[in-house]
CSV table of C-alpha atoms and ligand atoms in Angstrom, one decimal:
chain,number,residue,atom,x,y,z
K,8,MET,CA,12.7,30.9,15.0
K,9,ARG,CA,11.6,28.1,12.7
K,10,LEU,CA,9.0,25.4,13.4
K,11,ASP,CA,9.0,22.9,10.5
K,12,VAL,CA,7.3,19.6,9.9
K,13,PHE,CA,9.0,17.0,7.6
K,14,PHE,CA,7.3,13.9,6.2
K,15,GLY,CA,9.5,10.8,6.5
K,16,ALA,CA,13.2,10.6,7.2
K,17,HIS,CA,14.4,9.7,3.7
K,18,GLY,CA,14.4,13.2,2.2
K,19,LEU,CA,15.9,14.9,5.3
K,20,THR,CA,19.2,16.7,5.0
K,21,SER,CA,21.4,17.4,8.0
K,22,ALA,CA,20.6,21.1,7.6
K,23,ASP,CA,17.0,20.2,8.4
K,24,VAL,CA,17.9,19.0,11.8
K,25,GLN,CA,21.3,20.3,12.9
K,26,GLY,CA,21.2,22.6,15.8
K,27,ARG,CA,17.5,22.0,16.3
K,28,VAL,CA,15.3,20.2,18.8
K,29,VAL,CA,13.6,17.4,16.8
K,30,VAL,CA,10.5,15.4,17.7
K,31,VAL,CA,10.2,12.1,15.9
K,32,ILE,CA,6.6,10.8,15.6
K,33,ASP,CA,5.5,7.3,14.6
K,34,VAL,CA,2.1,7.0,16.3
K,35,LEU,CA,1.3,3.6,14.9
K,36,ARG,CA,3.2,2.2,16.6
K,37,ALA,CA,7.0,2.7,17.2
K,38,SER,CA,6.9,6.0,19.1
K,39,THR,CA,4.0,4.9,21.2
K,40,THR,CA,5.7,1.6,22.0
K,41,ILE,CA,8.9,3.5,23.1
K,42,ALA,CA,6.9,5.7,25.4
K,43,VAL,CA,5.1,2.7,26.9
K,44,ALA,CA,8.3,0.7,27.3
K,45,LEU,CA,10.0,3.6,29.2
K,46,ALA,CA,6.9,4.3,31.3
K,47,HIS,CA,6.9,0.7,32.3
K,48,GLY,CA,10.6,0.7,33.5
K,49,ALA,CA,12.7,-0.3,30.4
K,50,ARG,CA,16.2,0.8,31.2
K,51,THR,CA,16.8,2.0,27.6
K,52,VAL,CA,15.6,1.5,24.1
K,53,ILE,CA,18.3,1.2,21.4
K,54,PRO,CA,17.0,1.7,17.9
K,55,PHE,CA,18.5,-0.3,14.9
K,56,GLU,CA,17.7,-0.2,11.2
K,57,SER,CA,18.0,-3.9,10.7
K,58,ALA,CA,17.3,-7.1,12.7
K,59,GLU,CA,20.8,-8.3,12.0
K,60,GLU,CA,22.3,-5.2,13.8
K,61,ALA,CA,20.1,-5.8,16.8
K,62,ILE,CA,21.1,-9.4,17.0
K,63,THR,CA,24.8,-8.6,16.7
K,64,ARG,CA,24.5,-6.0,19.5
K,65,SER,CA,22.6,-8.4,21.7
K,66,LYS,CA,25.8,-10.5,22.0
K,67,SER,CA,27.4,-7.8,24.1
K,68,PHE,CA,24.7,-8.3,26.8
K,69,GLU,CA,24.0,-11.1,29.3
K,70,ARG,CA,20.8,-13.0,28.2
K,71,GLY,CA,18.7,-11.6,31.1
K,72,GLN,CA,19.6,-8.0,30.5
K,73,TYR,CA,17.9,-7.4,27.1
K,74,LYS,CA,14.9,-8.0,24.9
K,75,LEU,CA,15.1,-8.3,21.1
K,76,ALA,CA,12.1,-6.4,19.9
K,77,GLY,CA,10.5,-5.1,16.7
K,78,GLU,CA,8.5,-5.8,13.6
K,79,ARG,CA,8.5,-6.4,9.9
K,80,LYS,CA,5.2,-6.1,8.1
K,81,ASN,CA,3.7,-5.3,11.5
K,82,LEU,CA,4.5,-8.8,12.9
K,83,ILE,CA,7.1,-9.9,15.5
K,84,ILE,CA,10.4,-10.8,13.8
K,85,PRO,CA,11.0,-14.6,14.0
K,86,GLY,CA,13.2,-15.4,17.0
K,87,PHE,CA,12.7,-12.0,18.7
K,88,ASP,CA,11.2,-11.7,22.2
K,89,LEU,CA,8.7,-8.9,21.5
K,90,GLY,CA,6.9,-7.4,18.5
K,91,ASN,CA,5.9,-3.8,18.1
K,92,SER,CA,2.6,-4.0,19.9
K,93,PRO,CA,2.7,-1.5,22.9
K,94,ARG,CA,0.5,-4.0,24.8
K,95,GLU,CA,3.4,-6.4,25.0
K,96,TYR,CA,5.5,-4.0,26.9
K,97,THR,CA,4.2,-4.7,30.3
K,98,ARG,CA,6.2,-4.0,33.5
K,99,GLU,CA,6.6,-7.7,34.0
K,100,ALA,CA,8.0,-8.2,30.5
K,101,ILE,CA,10.5,-5.3,30.3
K,102,GLU,CA,11.3,-3.6,33.6
K,103,GLY,CA,15.0,-3.0,33.9
K,104,LYS,CA,15.7,-4.4,30.4
K,105,THR,CA,17.5,-2.9,27.5
K,106,ILE,CA,15.2,-3.1,24.5
K,107,LEU,CA,17.1,-3.7,21.2
K,108,PHE,CA,14.4,-2.3,18.8
K,109,THR,CA,14.0,-2.3,15.1
K,110,THR,CA,10.9,-1.3,13.1
K,111,THR,CA,10.1,-0.5,9.5
K,112,ASN,CA,9.8,3.2,9.8
K,113,GLY,CA,10.1,4.5,13.4
K,114,THR,CA,13.6,3.4,14.3
K,115,VAL,CA,14.9,4.4,10.8
K,116,ALA,CA,13.6,8.0,11.4
K,117,LEU,CA,15.2,8.2,14.8
K,118,ILE,CA,18.6,7.1,13.5
K,119,ALA,CA,18.3,9.6,10.6
K,120,VAL,CA,18.1,12.6,12.9
K,121,GLN,CA,20.7,11.6,15.5
K,122,SER,CA,22.9,14.6,14.5
K,123,ALA,CA,20.2,17.1,15.9
K,124,ARG,CA,20.9,19.1,19.0
K,125,GLU,CA,18.2,17.1,20.9
K,126,VAL,CA,15.9,14.3,19.8
K,127,LEU,CA,12.6,13.5,21.6
K,128,VAL,CA,10.1,10.8,20.8
K,129,GLY,CA,6.5,12.0,20.5
K,130,SER,CA,3.1,10.3,20.3
K,131,PHE,CA,-0.4,10.9,21.6
K,132,VAL,CA,0.3,8.9,24.8
K,133,ASN,CA,3.0,11.3,26.0
K,134,PHE,CA,1.8,14.4,24.2
K,135,THR,CA,1.6,17.0,27.0
K,136,ALA,CA,5.0,15.9,28.5
K,137,VAL,CA,6.8,16.2,25.2
K,138,SER,CA,5.1,19.3,24.0
K,139,ALA,CA,5.9,21.1,27.3
K,140,MET,CA,9.5,20.3,26.8
K,141,VAL,CA,9.5,21.5,23.2
K,142,ARG,CA,7.5,24.7,24.1
K,143,ALA,CA,10.3,25.5,26.6
K,144,ALA,CA,12.8,25.2,23.8
K,145,ALA,CA,10.7,27.4,21.5
K,146,ARG,CA,10.4,30.0,24.2
K,147,ALA,CA,14.2,30.0,24.3
K,148,ARG,CA,14.1,30.6,20.5
K,149,SER,CA,15.4,27.2,19.6
K,150,ASP,CA,14.5,26.1,16.1
K,151,ILE,CA,12.3,23.0,16.1
K,152,ALA,CA,11.7,20.2,13.5
K,153,ILE,CA,9.0,17.6,13.8
K,154,VAL,CA,9.5,14.5,11.8
K,155,ALA,CA,6.3,12.6,11.0
K,156,ALA,CA,7.9,9.2,10.2
K,157,GLY,CA,5.1,8.1,7.9
K,158,SER,CA,4.9,4.6,6.3
K,159,GLU,CA,7.2,3.1,3.8
K,160,ARG,CA,8.4,6.5,2.5
K,161,HIS,CA,4.8,7.8,2.3
K,162,LEU,CA,3.0,10.4,4.4
K,163,SER,CA,0.8,8.9,7.0
K,164,LEU,CA,-2.4,10.6,8.2
K,165,GLU,CA,-1.9,9.7,11.9
K,166,ASP,CA,1.7,11.0,12.1
K,167,THR,CA,0.7,14.2,10.3
K,168,VAL,CA,-2.3,14.9,12.6
K,169,CYS,CA,-0.1,14.2,15.7
K,170,ALA,CA,2.5,16.6,14.3
K,171,GLY,CA,-0.2,19.2,13.8
K,172,ARG,CA,-1.2,18.8,17.5
K,173,TYR,CA,2.4,19.4,18.5
K,174,VAL,CA,2.6,22.5,16.3
K,175,ARG,CA,-0.6,23.9,17.8
K,176,ALA,CA,0.7,23.4,21.3
K,177,ILE,CA,4.2,24.7,20.7
K,178,ARG,CA,3.2,28.0,18.9
K,179,ARG,CA,0.4,28.9,21.4
K,180,GLY,CA,1.1,32.4,22.6
K,181,LEU,CA,4.4,32.7,20.9
K,182,SER,CA,5.1,35.2,18.1
K,183,ASP,CA,7.7,35.4,15.3
K,184,ILE,CA,7.5,31.8,14.4
K,185,THR,CA,8.2,30.9,10.8
K,186,MET,CA,6.6,27.6,9.7
K,187,ASN,CA,7.2,25.6,6.5
K,188,ASP,CA,4.3,24.4,4.4
K,189,GLY,CA,4.4,21.0,6.2
K,190,ALA,CA,3.7,22.7,9.5
K,191,HIS,CA,0.8,24.7,8.0
K,192,ALA,CA,-0.7,21.6,6.4
K,193,ALA,CA,-0.3,19.5,9.6
K,194,LEU,CA,-2.1,22.2,11.6
K,195,GLN,CA,-5.0,22.3,9.1
K,196,LEU,CA,-5.4,18.6,9.2
K,197,GLU,CA,-5.3,18.4,13.0
K,198,LYS,CA,-8.3,20.8,13.1
K,199,LYS,CA,-10.3,18.2,11.3
K,200,TYR,CA,-9.8,15.5,13.9
K,201,GLY,CA,-9.2,17.3,17.2
K,202,ASN,CA,-9.6,14.7,20.0
K,203,ASP,CA,-11.5,12.3,17.7
K,204,LEU,CA,-8.5,9.9,17.5
K,205,PRO,CA,-10.6,6.8,17.0
K,206,ARG,CA,-12.0,8.4,13.8
K,207,LEU,CA,-8.4,9.4,12.8
K,208,PHE,CA,-7.3,5.7,13.1
K,209,VAL,CA,-10.3,4.5,11.1
K,210,ASP,CA,-9.4,7.0,8.2
K,211,ALA,CA,-5.7,6.2,8.4
K,212,SER,CA,-4.6,3.4,6.1
K,213,HIS,CA,-2.1,2.0,8.6
K,214,GLY,CA,-4.8,2.0,11.2
K,215,ARG,CA,-7.0,-0.1,9.0
K,216,THR,CA,-4.1,-2.4,8.2
K,217,LEU,CA,-3.4,-3.0,11.9
K,218,THR,CA,-7.1,-3.7,12.6
K,219,GLU,CA,-7.1,-6.2,9.8
K,220,ALA,CA,-4.0,-7.8,11.2
K,221,GLY,CA,-5.7,-8.3,14.6
K,222,PHE,CA,-4.2,-5.3,16.4
K,223,ALA,CA,-7.4,-3.2,16.9
K,224,ASP,CA,-6.6,-3.1,20.7
K,225,ASP,CA,-3.3,-1.4,19.9
K,226,LEU,CA,-5.2,1.5,18.3
K,227,ALA,CA,-7.2,2.1,21.4
K,228,LEU,CA,-4.0,2.2,23.4
K,229,CYS,CA,-2.3,4.5,20.9
K,230,ALA,CA,-5.2,6.9,21.2
K,231,THR,CA,-5.1,7.3,25.0
K,232,LEU,CA,-3.9,10.9,25.2
K,233,ASP,CA,-1.3,11.5,27.9
K,234,ALA,CA,-1.6,8.0,29.4
K,235,HIS,CA,2.2,7.7,29.7
K,236,PRO,CA,3.6,11.2,30.5
K,237,VAL,CA,7.3,10.4,29.8
K,238,VAL,CA,9.8,12.3,27.7
K,239,PRO,CA,11.9,9.9,25.7
K,240,VAL,CA,15.3,11.4,24.7
K,241,TYR,CA,17.5,9.9,22.0
K,242,GLN,CA,21.1,10.6,22.8
K,243,ASP,CA,24.3,8.6,22.3
K,244,ARG,CA,22.4,6.1,20.2
K,245,GLN,CA,19.9,5.2,22.9
K,246,VAL,CA,16.5,6.4,24.1
K,247,THR,CA,16.1,7.0,27.8
K,248,LYS,CA,13.4,8.7,29.9
K,249,LEU,CA,14.0,12.2,31.1
K,250,GLY,CA,13.6,12.2,34.8
K,251,PRO,CA,15.3,12.7,38.2
K,252,ASP,CA,18.2,10.3,37.2
K,253,ARG,CA,18.6,11.9,33.8
K,254,GLU,CA,18.2,15.7,33.9
K,255,ARG,CA,18.4,17.8,30.7
X,29,MLT,C1,7.0,1.2,12.0
X,29,MLT,O1,8.0,1.7,12.6
X,29,MLT,O2,7.1,1.1,10.8
X,29,MLT,C2,5.7,1.0,12.6
X,29,MLT,O3,5.8,1.2,14.0
X,29,MLT,C3,5.1,-0.3,12.1
X,29,MLT,C4,4.1,-1.0,13.1
X,29,MLT,O4,2.9,-0.5,13.2
X,29,MLT,O5,4.5,-2.0,13.7
């Protein structure tokens, strides 16, 4: 079976994801925000590439049913209800709501892989829950692709290290796994940081940008390993939480 890591969604071909279980990672901050939103009771998260598409879709809902959410240049989109800070996604703010969500990189990566057999959203805050699901798929000899969303078409350190952590967990005790160079590289980089996620976010350029923009507290939240043990599944153009009411 294959276990590959790809950097960014733009160069992906359908052959890279078709028939595979795919994990999309945008640690800072879209995939963390999705995990927090679902953990705090959001009904569903619907990703869009553009703000205009999200606004158009909002017209098919009653006003109390949805939140328009997302960022451009890390800041809330004018007129939207929520930005992309996971700290905004409290139970009070989003329980029972449909989140119409657009971000610069994370939602674009999700939409790019929608033809995969199964798409999960991974981060550090839901690491063990998602990696257990992917390990089960790997044990059943399913091919796996991990998409480290990156930033503005460039590799990002935090997504690569998180991808390496997933690779390490998925391959543990399994043999006959063929990995691409991306998976080998992510694995090596992950060894450098281990559990020192604060240092990772200091080294990562997007971590520094978020700190300078006043979002340092978001970094602390994004580094809380397994704080929100949900498995977000992207299917039929929406992300919902795997659970008793949504079995696999
Ligand atoms: C993105 O999807 O580009 C990021 O989540 C940006 C951000 O940190 O808000």
